[in-house]
Amino acid sequence: MNAVILVGGEGTRLRPLTCNTPKAMVPVLNRPFLEHVLCQLKAHGVRTVVLALGHLSQPIEEYFGDGSNVGVNLVYSVEKEPLGTAGPVKLAEQYLDGRFLVLNGDVFADFDITSIVAAHGRSGAVATLALTPVEDPTIYGVVEMSAEGRVKRFVEKPRREEVTSNMINAGLYVMEPEVLSYIPAGTKVMFEHNVFPALLKAGKPMFGHAQTGYWIDIGTPQKYLQLNLDMLGKDAHAPQHPAGALVHPTARFSGSVLLPDDCIVGAGVRIAGPAVIGPSCQLGPGSVLSRSVLWSGSLLSENCSVSASVIADQCVIGTGAIIDNSVLGDHLAIAPGARIGPGVKLWPKTGCGAT
Ligand code: GDD
Ligand code: MG
């Protein structure tokens, strides 16, 4: 079975992390987000994956190439203009062969895809939507179902008074080729606003399949940080200090810490996990890092404190600076002694329309 992953969104809400990095490439446990999704699809027997993209496609193609490193056959389907969520699937029709999967490219779901596909086959649905429970359905697509699991109504981003269920569209669909005939070619079309309502109106069987596994949409920096911490915490492995990392004997670790072997950790450093440190980072003497994600090549000078924050590539944090509950774009220099946060987002000097 083949799959289409929608990776064309601009990742606006994830800024400043997405100013120079496509949403699909933001690192999760030091590997691009998309790599986790591709590995999961491979594990469920998907052979060919169409990446439907537009914005910032080059870094994705450069990293993944033909997909052989991850073990799937990758096809790039690049839109000239954004075609929404369904338009790109129509554009990729030539690569689809029979029943197929569609995934929102910003969702991490630890779902049993094989069982969803099997249920789809048994029910005779033209489309089966994986569903997940959430506390606030108003920022998602809400699905109302019959007792048998047949979708009766789909409402995208309902107003609070319209919410009738906490089961939302998890952004993973199994579809029959017939659905493609409901997507006009060459124009922006949304599953959520156009195709699902049209299928329901035509009386076509659409089913929901509730899942209980871990699910997150990494739409915001907070969610992105959460995914990293959850994934690292879940493994609950002891602090990792690969042989190659230069760790001063007085440095102290607690909880799960991901530390690549080309990092340098100075005297008296304290790292309280879960924490993810990217390749080639340096943590200067006396610095404290907790519940945070550092991308590659960042430097904490002496006696810095970073908590509940995300710091993108190649930042330099001056001596004694304190960063709390904040998000730093790439290539930023923070002055010695600076106090940043809580709740601050700092934009990089390039990207996001800066230059
Ligand atoms: N190729 C392409 N082209 N991809 C696109 C485009 C486009 O024009 N527009 C959006 N996408 C991709 C985004 O990159 C993302 O992976 C996916 O489509 C969904 O778009 P979002 O902008 O993230 O939508 P959302 O999170 O507000 O809502 C969607 O996801 C929810 C689950 O996270 C909807 O499908 C909701 O119904 C759903 O509950
Ligand atoms: Mg989303």
Coordinates of C-alpha atoms and ligand atoms in Angstrom, one line a residue:
M1 CA 0.0 0.0 0.0
N2 CA 1.2 3.5 -0.7
A3 CA 0.8 6.6 1.4
V4 CA 0.7 10.4 0.8
I5 CA 2.1 12.6 3.6
L6 CA 1.0 16.3 3.5
V7 CA 4.1 18.3 4.3
G8 CA 3.2 21.5 2.5
G9 CA 2.0 23.7 5.3
E10 CA 4.2 26.7 6.2
G11 CA 4.4 25.8 9.9
T12 CA 3.5 29.4 10.8
R13 CA 2.4 28.5 14.3
L14 CA 5.7 26.7 14.9
R15 CA 7.8 29.8 14.3
P16 CA 10.5 30.8 15.0
L17 CA 11.6 27.1 14.7
T18 CA 10.3 26.9 11.1
C19 CA 11.9 30.1 9.9
N20 CA 14.7 28.2 8.2
T21 CA 13.6 24.6 8.7
P22 CA 10.5 23.0 7.2
K23 CA 8.1 21.7 9.8
A24 CA 8.8 18.1 8.6
M25 CA 12.5 18.6 9.3
V26 CA 12.4 19.9 12.9
P27 CA 14.4 17.4 14.9
V28 CA 12.7 15.0 17.3
L29 CA 15.3 13.2 19.4
N30 CA 17.9 14.5 16.9
R31 CA 16.2 13.0 13.8
P32 CA 13.9 14.9 11.5
F33 CA 10.3 14.6 12.6
L34 CA 9.4 13.1 9.2
E35 CA 11.9 10.3 9.6
H36 CA 10.0 9.0 12.6
V37 CA 6.8 9.0 10.6
L38 CA 8.5 7.2 7.6
C39 CA 9.9 4.5 9.9
Q40 CA 6.5 3.9 11.3
L41 CA 4.9 3.6 7.9
K42 CA 7.6 1.2 6.8
A43 CA 7.0 -0.9 9.9
H44 CA 3.3 -1.2 8.8
G45 CA 4.3 -2.4 5.3
V46 CA 4.1 0.8 3.3
R47 CA 6.5 0.7 0.4
T48 CA 6.0 3.9 -1.5
V49 CA 5.5 7.3 0.2
V50 CA 4.5 10.4 -1.7
L51 CA 5.7 13.6 0.0
A52 CA 3.2 16.3 -1.0
L53 CA 5.1 19.6 -0.6
G54 CA 5.6 23.1 -1.8
H55 CA 7.2 25.4 0.7
L56 CA 10.9 24.7 1.6
S57 CA 11.0 21.4 -0.2
Q58 CA 14.8 21.4 -1.0
P59 CA 16.1 20.5 2.5
I60 CA 13.7 17.6 2.6
E61 CA 14.8 16.2 -0.7
E62 CA 18.4 16.7 0.1
Y63 CA 18.1 14.8 3.4
F64 CA 15.9 11.9 2.3
G65 CA 16.8 11.5 -1.4
D66 CA 15.1 8.4 -2.8
G67 CA 14.3 7.1 0.7
S68 CA 16.7 4.2 0.6
N69 CA 18.3 5.2 3.9
V70 CA 14.9 4.8 5.7
G71 CA 13.8 1.9 3.6
V72 CA 10.9 3.3 1.7
N73 CA 10.6 4.4 -1.9
L74 CA 10.1 8.2 -1.7
V75 CA 8.4 10.3 -4.4
Y76 CA 8.3 14.1 -4.3
S77 CA 5.2 15.8 -5.5
V78 CA 5.7 19.5 -5.5
E79 CA 2.9 22.0 -5.8
K80 CA 3.3 25.3 -7.6
E81 CA 0.6 26.8 -5.4
P82 CA -0.7 25.3 -2.1
L83 CA -3.4 22.9 -3.0
G84 CA -4.8 22.4 0.6
T85 CA -5.1 19.0 2.1
A86 CA -6.9 17.0 -0.6
G87 CA -5.6 18.8 -3.8
P88 CA -2.1 17.4 -3.3
V89 CA -3.6 13.9 -3.1
K90 CA -5.3 14.4 -6.5
L91 CA -2.0 15.7 -7.8
A92 CA -0.3 12.5 -6.6
E93 CA -2.9 10.3 -8.2
Q94 CA -0.5 8.8 -10.7
Y95 CA 1.6 7.3 -7.8
L96 CA -1.4 5.7 -6.1
D97 CA -2.3 2.2 -6.8
G98 CA -5.4 0.9 -5.1
R99 CA -6.2 1.6 -1.5
F100 CA -3.9 4.2 0.1
L101 CA -3.1 6.1 3.2
V102 CA -3.1 9.9 3.7
L103 CA -1.3 11.5 6.7
N104 CA -1.1 15.0 8.0
G105 CA 2.6 15.6 8.1
D106 CA 2.7 17.3 11.5
V107 CA 1.1 14.6 13.5
F108 CA 2.9 11.9 15.5
A109 CA 0.7 9.0 16.3
D110 CA 1.6 5.8 17.8
F111 CA -1.3 4.0 16.2
D112 CA -1.7 0.5 14.9
I113 CA -2.0 1.4 11.3
T114 CA -2.3 -2.3 10.3
S115 CA -5.4 -2.7 12.4
I116 CA -7.0 0.5 11.0
V117 CA -6.5 -0.7 7.5
A118 CA -7.9 -4.1 8.4
A119 CA -11.0 -2.5 9.9
H120 CA -11.4 -0.3 6.8
G121 CA -11.4 -3.4 4.7
R122 CA -14.0 -5.1 6.8
S123 CA -16.4 -2.1 6.9
G124 CA -16.5 -1.4 3.2
A125 CA -15.8 2.3 3.8
V126 CA -14.6 4.6 1.1
A127 CA -12.6 6.4 3.8
T128 CA -11.7 5.5 7.4
L129 CA -10.6 8.3 9.7
A130 CA -8.4 7.5 12.7
L131 CA -9.8 9.3 15.7
T132 CA -8.2 10.4 19.0
P133 CA -9.8 11.9 22.1
V134 CA -8.7 15.4 23.0
E135 CA -9.6 17.9 25.7
D136 CA -10.2 20.9 23.4
P137 CA -11.8 19.8 20.1
T138 CA -12.3 23.4 18.9
I139 CA -8.8 23.5 17.2
Y140 CA -9.4 20.2 15.3
G141 CA -11.9 18.4 13.1
V142 CA -14.7 16.9 15.1
V143 CA -16.3 13.7 14.1
E144 CA -19.7 12.5 15.1
M145 CA -20.4 8.8 14.6
S146 CA -23.2 6.3 14.8
A147 CA -23.0 3.4 17.3
E148 CA -21.5 1.3 14.5
G149 CA -18.7 3.8 13.9
R150 CA -20.1 5.3 10.7
V151 CA -19.3 9.0 10.4
K152 CA -22.5 11.1 10.5
R153 CA -21.0 14.6 10.6
F154 CA -17.6 16.2 10.2
V155 CA -17.1 19.7 11.5
E156 CA -13.7 21.4 11.1
K157 CA -12.7 23.7 14.0
P158 CA -16.2 23.9 15.6
R159 CA -17.2 26.7 17.8
R160 CA -17.4 25.6 21.5
E161 CA -21.2 25.3 21.4
E162 CA -21.0 23.1 18.3
V163 CA -18.8 20.5 20.0
T164 CA -20.7 17.3 20.4
S165 CA -17.8 14.8 20.8
N166 CA -14.3 14.9 22.0
M167 CA -13.2 12.4 19.3
I168 CA -11.3 14.3 16.7
N169 CA -9.8 13.6 13.3
A170 CA -6.3 12.5 14.1
G171 CA -5.0 13.3 10.5
L172 CA -4.6 9.7 9.3
Y173 CA -7.0 8.3 6.6
V174 CA -7.3 5.0 4.8
M175 CA -9.0 5.7 1.4
E176 CA -10.3 3.9 -1.6
P177 CA -9.4 5.3 -5.1
E178 CA -13.0 6.3 -5.5
V179 CA -12.4 9.3 -3.1
L180 CA -10.1 10.8 -5.8
S181 CA -13.1 11.4 -8.0
Y182 CA -14.4 13.8 -5.3
I183 CA -11.3 16.0 -5.6
P184 CA -11.3 18.4 -8.5
A185 CA -7.8 18.6 -10.1
G186 CA -5.5 21.7 -10.2
T187 CA -7.2 23.7 -7.4
K188 CA -7.1 24.1 -3.7
V189 CA -9.3 21.5 -2.1
M190 CA -9.6 20.5 1.6
F191 CA -10.7 17.1 2.9
E192 CA -12.1 18.8 6.0
H193 CA -14.2 21.4 4.3
N194 CA -14.9 20.0 0.9
V195 CA -14.3 16.2 0.4
F196 CA -15.6 14.8 3.6
P197 CA -18.9 16.8 3.5
A198 CA -19.3 15.8 -0.2
L199 CA -18.8 12.1 0.6
L200 CA -21.3 12.3 3.4
K201 CA -23.8 14.1 1.2
A202 CA -23.4 11.4 -1.4
G203 CA -24.2 8.8 1.2
K204 CA -20.8 7.2 0.8
P205 CA -19.7 5.1 3.8
M206 CA -17.1 6.8 5.9
F207 CA -16.0 5.2 9.2
G208 CA -14.1 6.5 12.2
H209 CA -11.7 4.2 14.0
A210 CA -10.9 5.3 17.6
Q211 CA -7.3 4.9 18.7
T212 CA -6.0 5.1 22.2
G213 CA -2.2 5.3 21.4
Y214 CA -0.1 8.4 21.9
W215 CA -1.1 11.3 19.6
I216 CA 0.2 14.8 19.1
D217 CA 0.0 17.5 16.5
I218 CA 3.4 19.4 16.7
G219 CA 1.7 22.6 15.5
T220 CA 3.2 24.8 18.2
P221 CA 6.6 25.1 19.9
Q222 CA 5.0 23.9 23.2
K223 CA 3.7 20.7 21.5
Y224 CA 7.0 20.2 19.8
L225 CA 8.8 20.4 23.1
Q226 CA 6.3 18.1 24.6
L227 CA 6.8 15.4 21.9
N228 CA 10.5 15.4 22.5
L229 CA 10.2 15.1 26.2
D230 CA 7.4 12.5 26.0
M231 CA 9.4 10.3 23.6
L232 CA 12.5 10.5 25.6
G233 CA 10.8 10.0 28.9
K234 CA 8.9 7.1 27.5
D235 CA 12.1 5.1 26.9
A236 CA 13.1 6.0 30.5
H237 CA 16.6 4.9 29.7
A238 CA 19.4 5.9 32.0
P239 CA 21.3 9.0 31.2
Q240 CA 23.3 8.4 28.1
H241 CA 26.8 9.5 27.8
P242 CA 28.2 8.0 24.7
A243 CA 31.9 7.2 25.0
G244 CA 32.8 10.0 22.6
A245 CA 31.1 12.9 24.5
L246 CA 33.6 14.9 26.5
V247 CA 31.9 15.1 29.9
H248 CA 33.7 16.6 32.9
P249 CA 33.7 14.2 35.9
T250 CA 31.9 16.8 38.0
A251 CA 28.9 17.1 35.6
R252 CA 25.7 15.6 37.0
F253 CA 22.8 14.1 35.0
S254 CA 19.3 13.0 36.1
G255 CA 16.4 11.6 34.1
S256 CA 16.7 10.8 30.4
V257 CA 19.3 12.8 28.5
L258 CA 20.1 12.5 24.9
L259 CA 23.8 13.5 24.4
P260 CA 25.5 13.0 21.1
D261 CA 29.1 11.9 21.2
D262 CA 30.5 15.1 19.7
C263 CA 29.2 17.3 22.6
I264 CA 31.3 18.9 25.3
V265 CA 29.9 19.2 28.9
G266 CA 31.9 21.3 31.3
A267 CA 32.7 21.2 35.0
G268 CA 29.8 21.3 37.4
V269 CA 27.1 21.2 34.7
R270 CA 23.7 19.9 35.7
I271 CA 21.4 18.4 33.2
A272 CA 17.9 17.4 34.4
G273 CA 16.1 15.2 31.9
P274 CA 14.2 14.7 29.9
A275 CA 16.5 16.8 27.8
V276 CA 17.6 16.5 24.2
I277 CA 21.0 17.9 23.2
G278 CA 21.8 18.2 19.5
P279 CA 25.1 17.3 17.8
S280 CA 28.1 19.5 18.4
C281 CA 26.7 21.4 21.4
Q282 CA 28.8 22.7 24.2
L283 CA 27.6 23.3 27.8
G284 CA 30.0 25.6 29.6
P285 CA 31.1 25.1 33.2
G286 CA 28.4 25.6 35.8
S287 CA 25.5 25.7 33.3
V288 CA 22.1 24.1 34.1
L289 CA 19.8 22.6 31.5
S290 CA 16.4 21.1 32.3
R291 CA 13.4 19.8 30.3
S292 CA 14.7 21.5 27.1
V293 CA 15.7 20.7 23.5
L294 CA 18.9 22.1 22.0
W295 CA 19.3 21.7 18.2
S296 CA 22.8 21.4 16.8
G297 CA 25.9 23.5 17.4
S298 CA 24.6 25.7 20.2
L299 CA 26.9 27.0 22.9
L300 CA 25.9 27.7 26.5
S301 CA 28.7 29.8 28.0
E302 CA 29.5 29.6 31.7
N303 CA 26.8 29.5 34.3
C304 CA 23.8 29.7 31.9
S305 CA 20.4 28.3 32.9
V306 CA 18.0 26.9 30.3
S307 CA 14.7 25.4 31.4
A308 CA 11.5 24.3 29.5
S309 CA 12.9 25.9 26.3
V310 CA 13.8 25.1 22.7
I311 CA 17.0 26.6 21.2
A312 CA 17.4 26.1 17.5
D313 CA 20.7 25.6 15.6
Q314 CA 23.9 27.4 16.3
C315 CA 22.9 29.8 19.1
V316 CA 25.4 31.3 21.5
I317 CA 24.1 32.0 25.0
G318 CA 26.2 34.5 26.9
T319 CA 27.7 33.9 30.4
G320 CA 25.1 33.8 33.1
A321 CA 22.1 34.2 30.8
I322 CA 18.8 32.7 32.0
I323 CA 16.3 31.3 29.5
D324 CA 13.0 30.0 30.8
N325 CA 10.0 28.6 28.9
S326 CA 11.1 30.3 25.7
V327 CA 11.8 29.5 22.1
L328 CA 14.9 30.8 20.3
G329 CA 15.3 30.7 16.5
D330 CA 18.5 29.7 14.8
H331 CA 21.8 31.6 14.9
L332 CA 21.0 33.9 17.7
A333 CA 23.5 35.4 20.1
I334 CA 22.1 36.1 23.6
A335 CA 24.0 38.7 25.7
P336 CA 25.7 37.7 28.9
G337 CA 23.5 38.0 31.9
A338 CA 20.3 38.3 29.8
R339 CA 17.0 37.2 31.3
I340 CA 14.7 35.6 28.7
G341 CA 11.2 34.4 29.4
P342 CA 8.9 33.0 30.4
G343 CA 6.9 32.9 27.2
V344 CA 9.3 34.7 24.9
K345 CA 9.9 33.8 21.2
L346 CA 13.0 35.2 19.6
W347 CA 13.2 35.3 15.8
P348 CA 16.3 34.6 13.8
K349 CA 17.9 37.4 11.7
T350 CA 17.1 35.6 8.5
G351 CA 14.0 33.6 7.4
C352 CA 10.4 34.4 8.3
G353 CA 10.5 37.4 6.0
A354 CA 13.4 39.0 7.9
T355 CA 15.6 39.1 4.8
Ligands
GDD1 N1 1.1 19.7 0.5 C1 0.4 20.5 1.2 N2 -0.2 21.6 0.6 N3 0.2 20.3 2.5 C2 -0.6 21.1 3.2 C3 -1.2 22.3 2.6 C4 -1.0 22.5 1.2 O1 -1.5 23.5 0.6 N4 -1.9 22.9 3.6 C5 -1.7 22.2 4.8 N5 -0.9 21.1 4.5 C6 -0.5 20.1 5.5 C7 0.2 20.6 6.7 O2 1.6 20.7 6.5 C8 -0.2 19.6 7.8 O3 0.7 18.5 7.8 C9 -1.5 19.1 7.3 O4 -1.7 19.4 5.9 C10 -2.7 19.7 8.1 O5 -2.7 21.1 8.0 P1 -2.7 21.9 9.4 O6 -2.6 23.4 8.9 O7 -1.6 21.4 10.3 O8 -4.1 21.7 9.9 P2 -4.7 21.6 11.4 O9 -3.7 21.0 12.3 O10 -5.2 23.0 11.7 O11 -5.9 20.6 11.2 C11 -5.8 19.4 10.6 O12 -5.2 18.4 11.4 C12 -6.0 18.1 12.7 C13 -5.2 17.1 13.4 O13 -3.9 17.6 13.8 C14 -7.2 18.9 10.2 O14 -7.1 17.8 9.4 C15 -8.1 18.6 11.4 O15 -9.3 18.0 11.0 C16 -7.4 17.6 12.3 O16 -8.1 17.4 13.5
MG2 MG -1.7 20.5 12.2

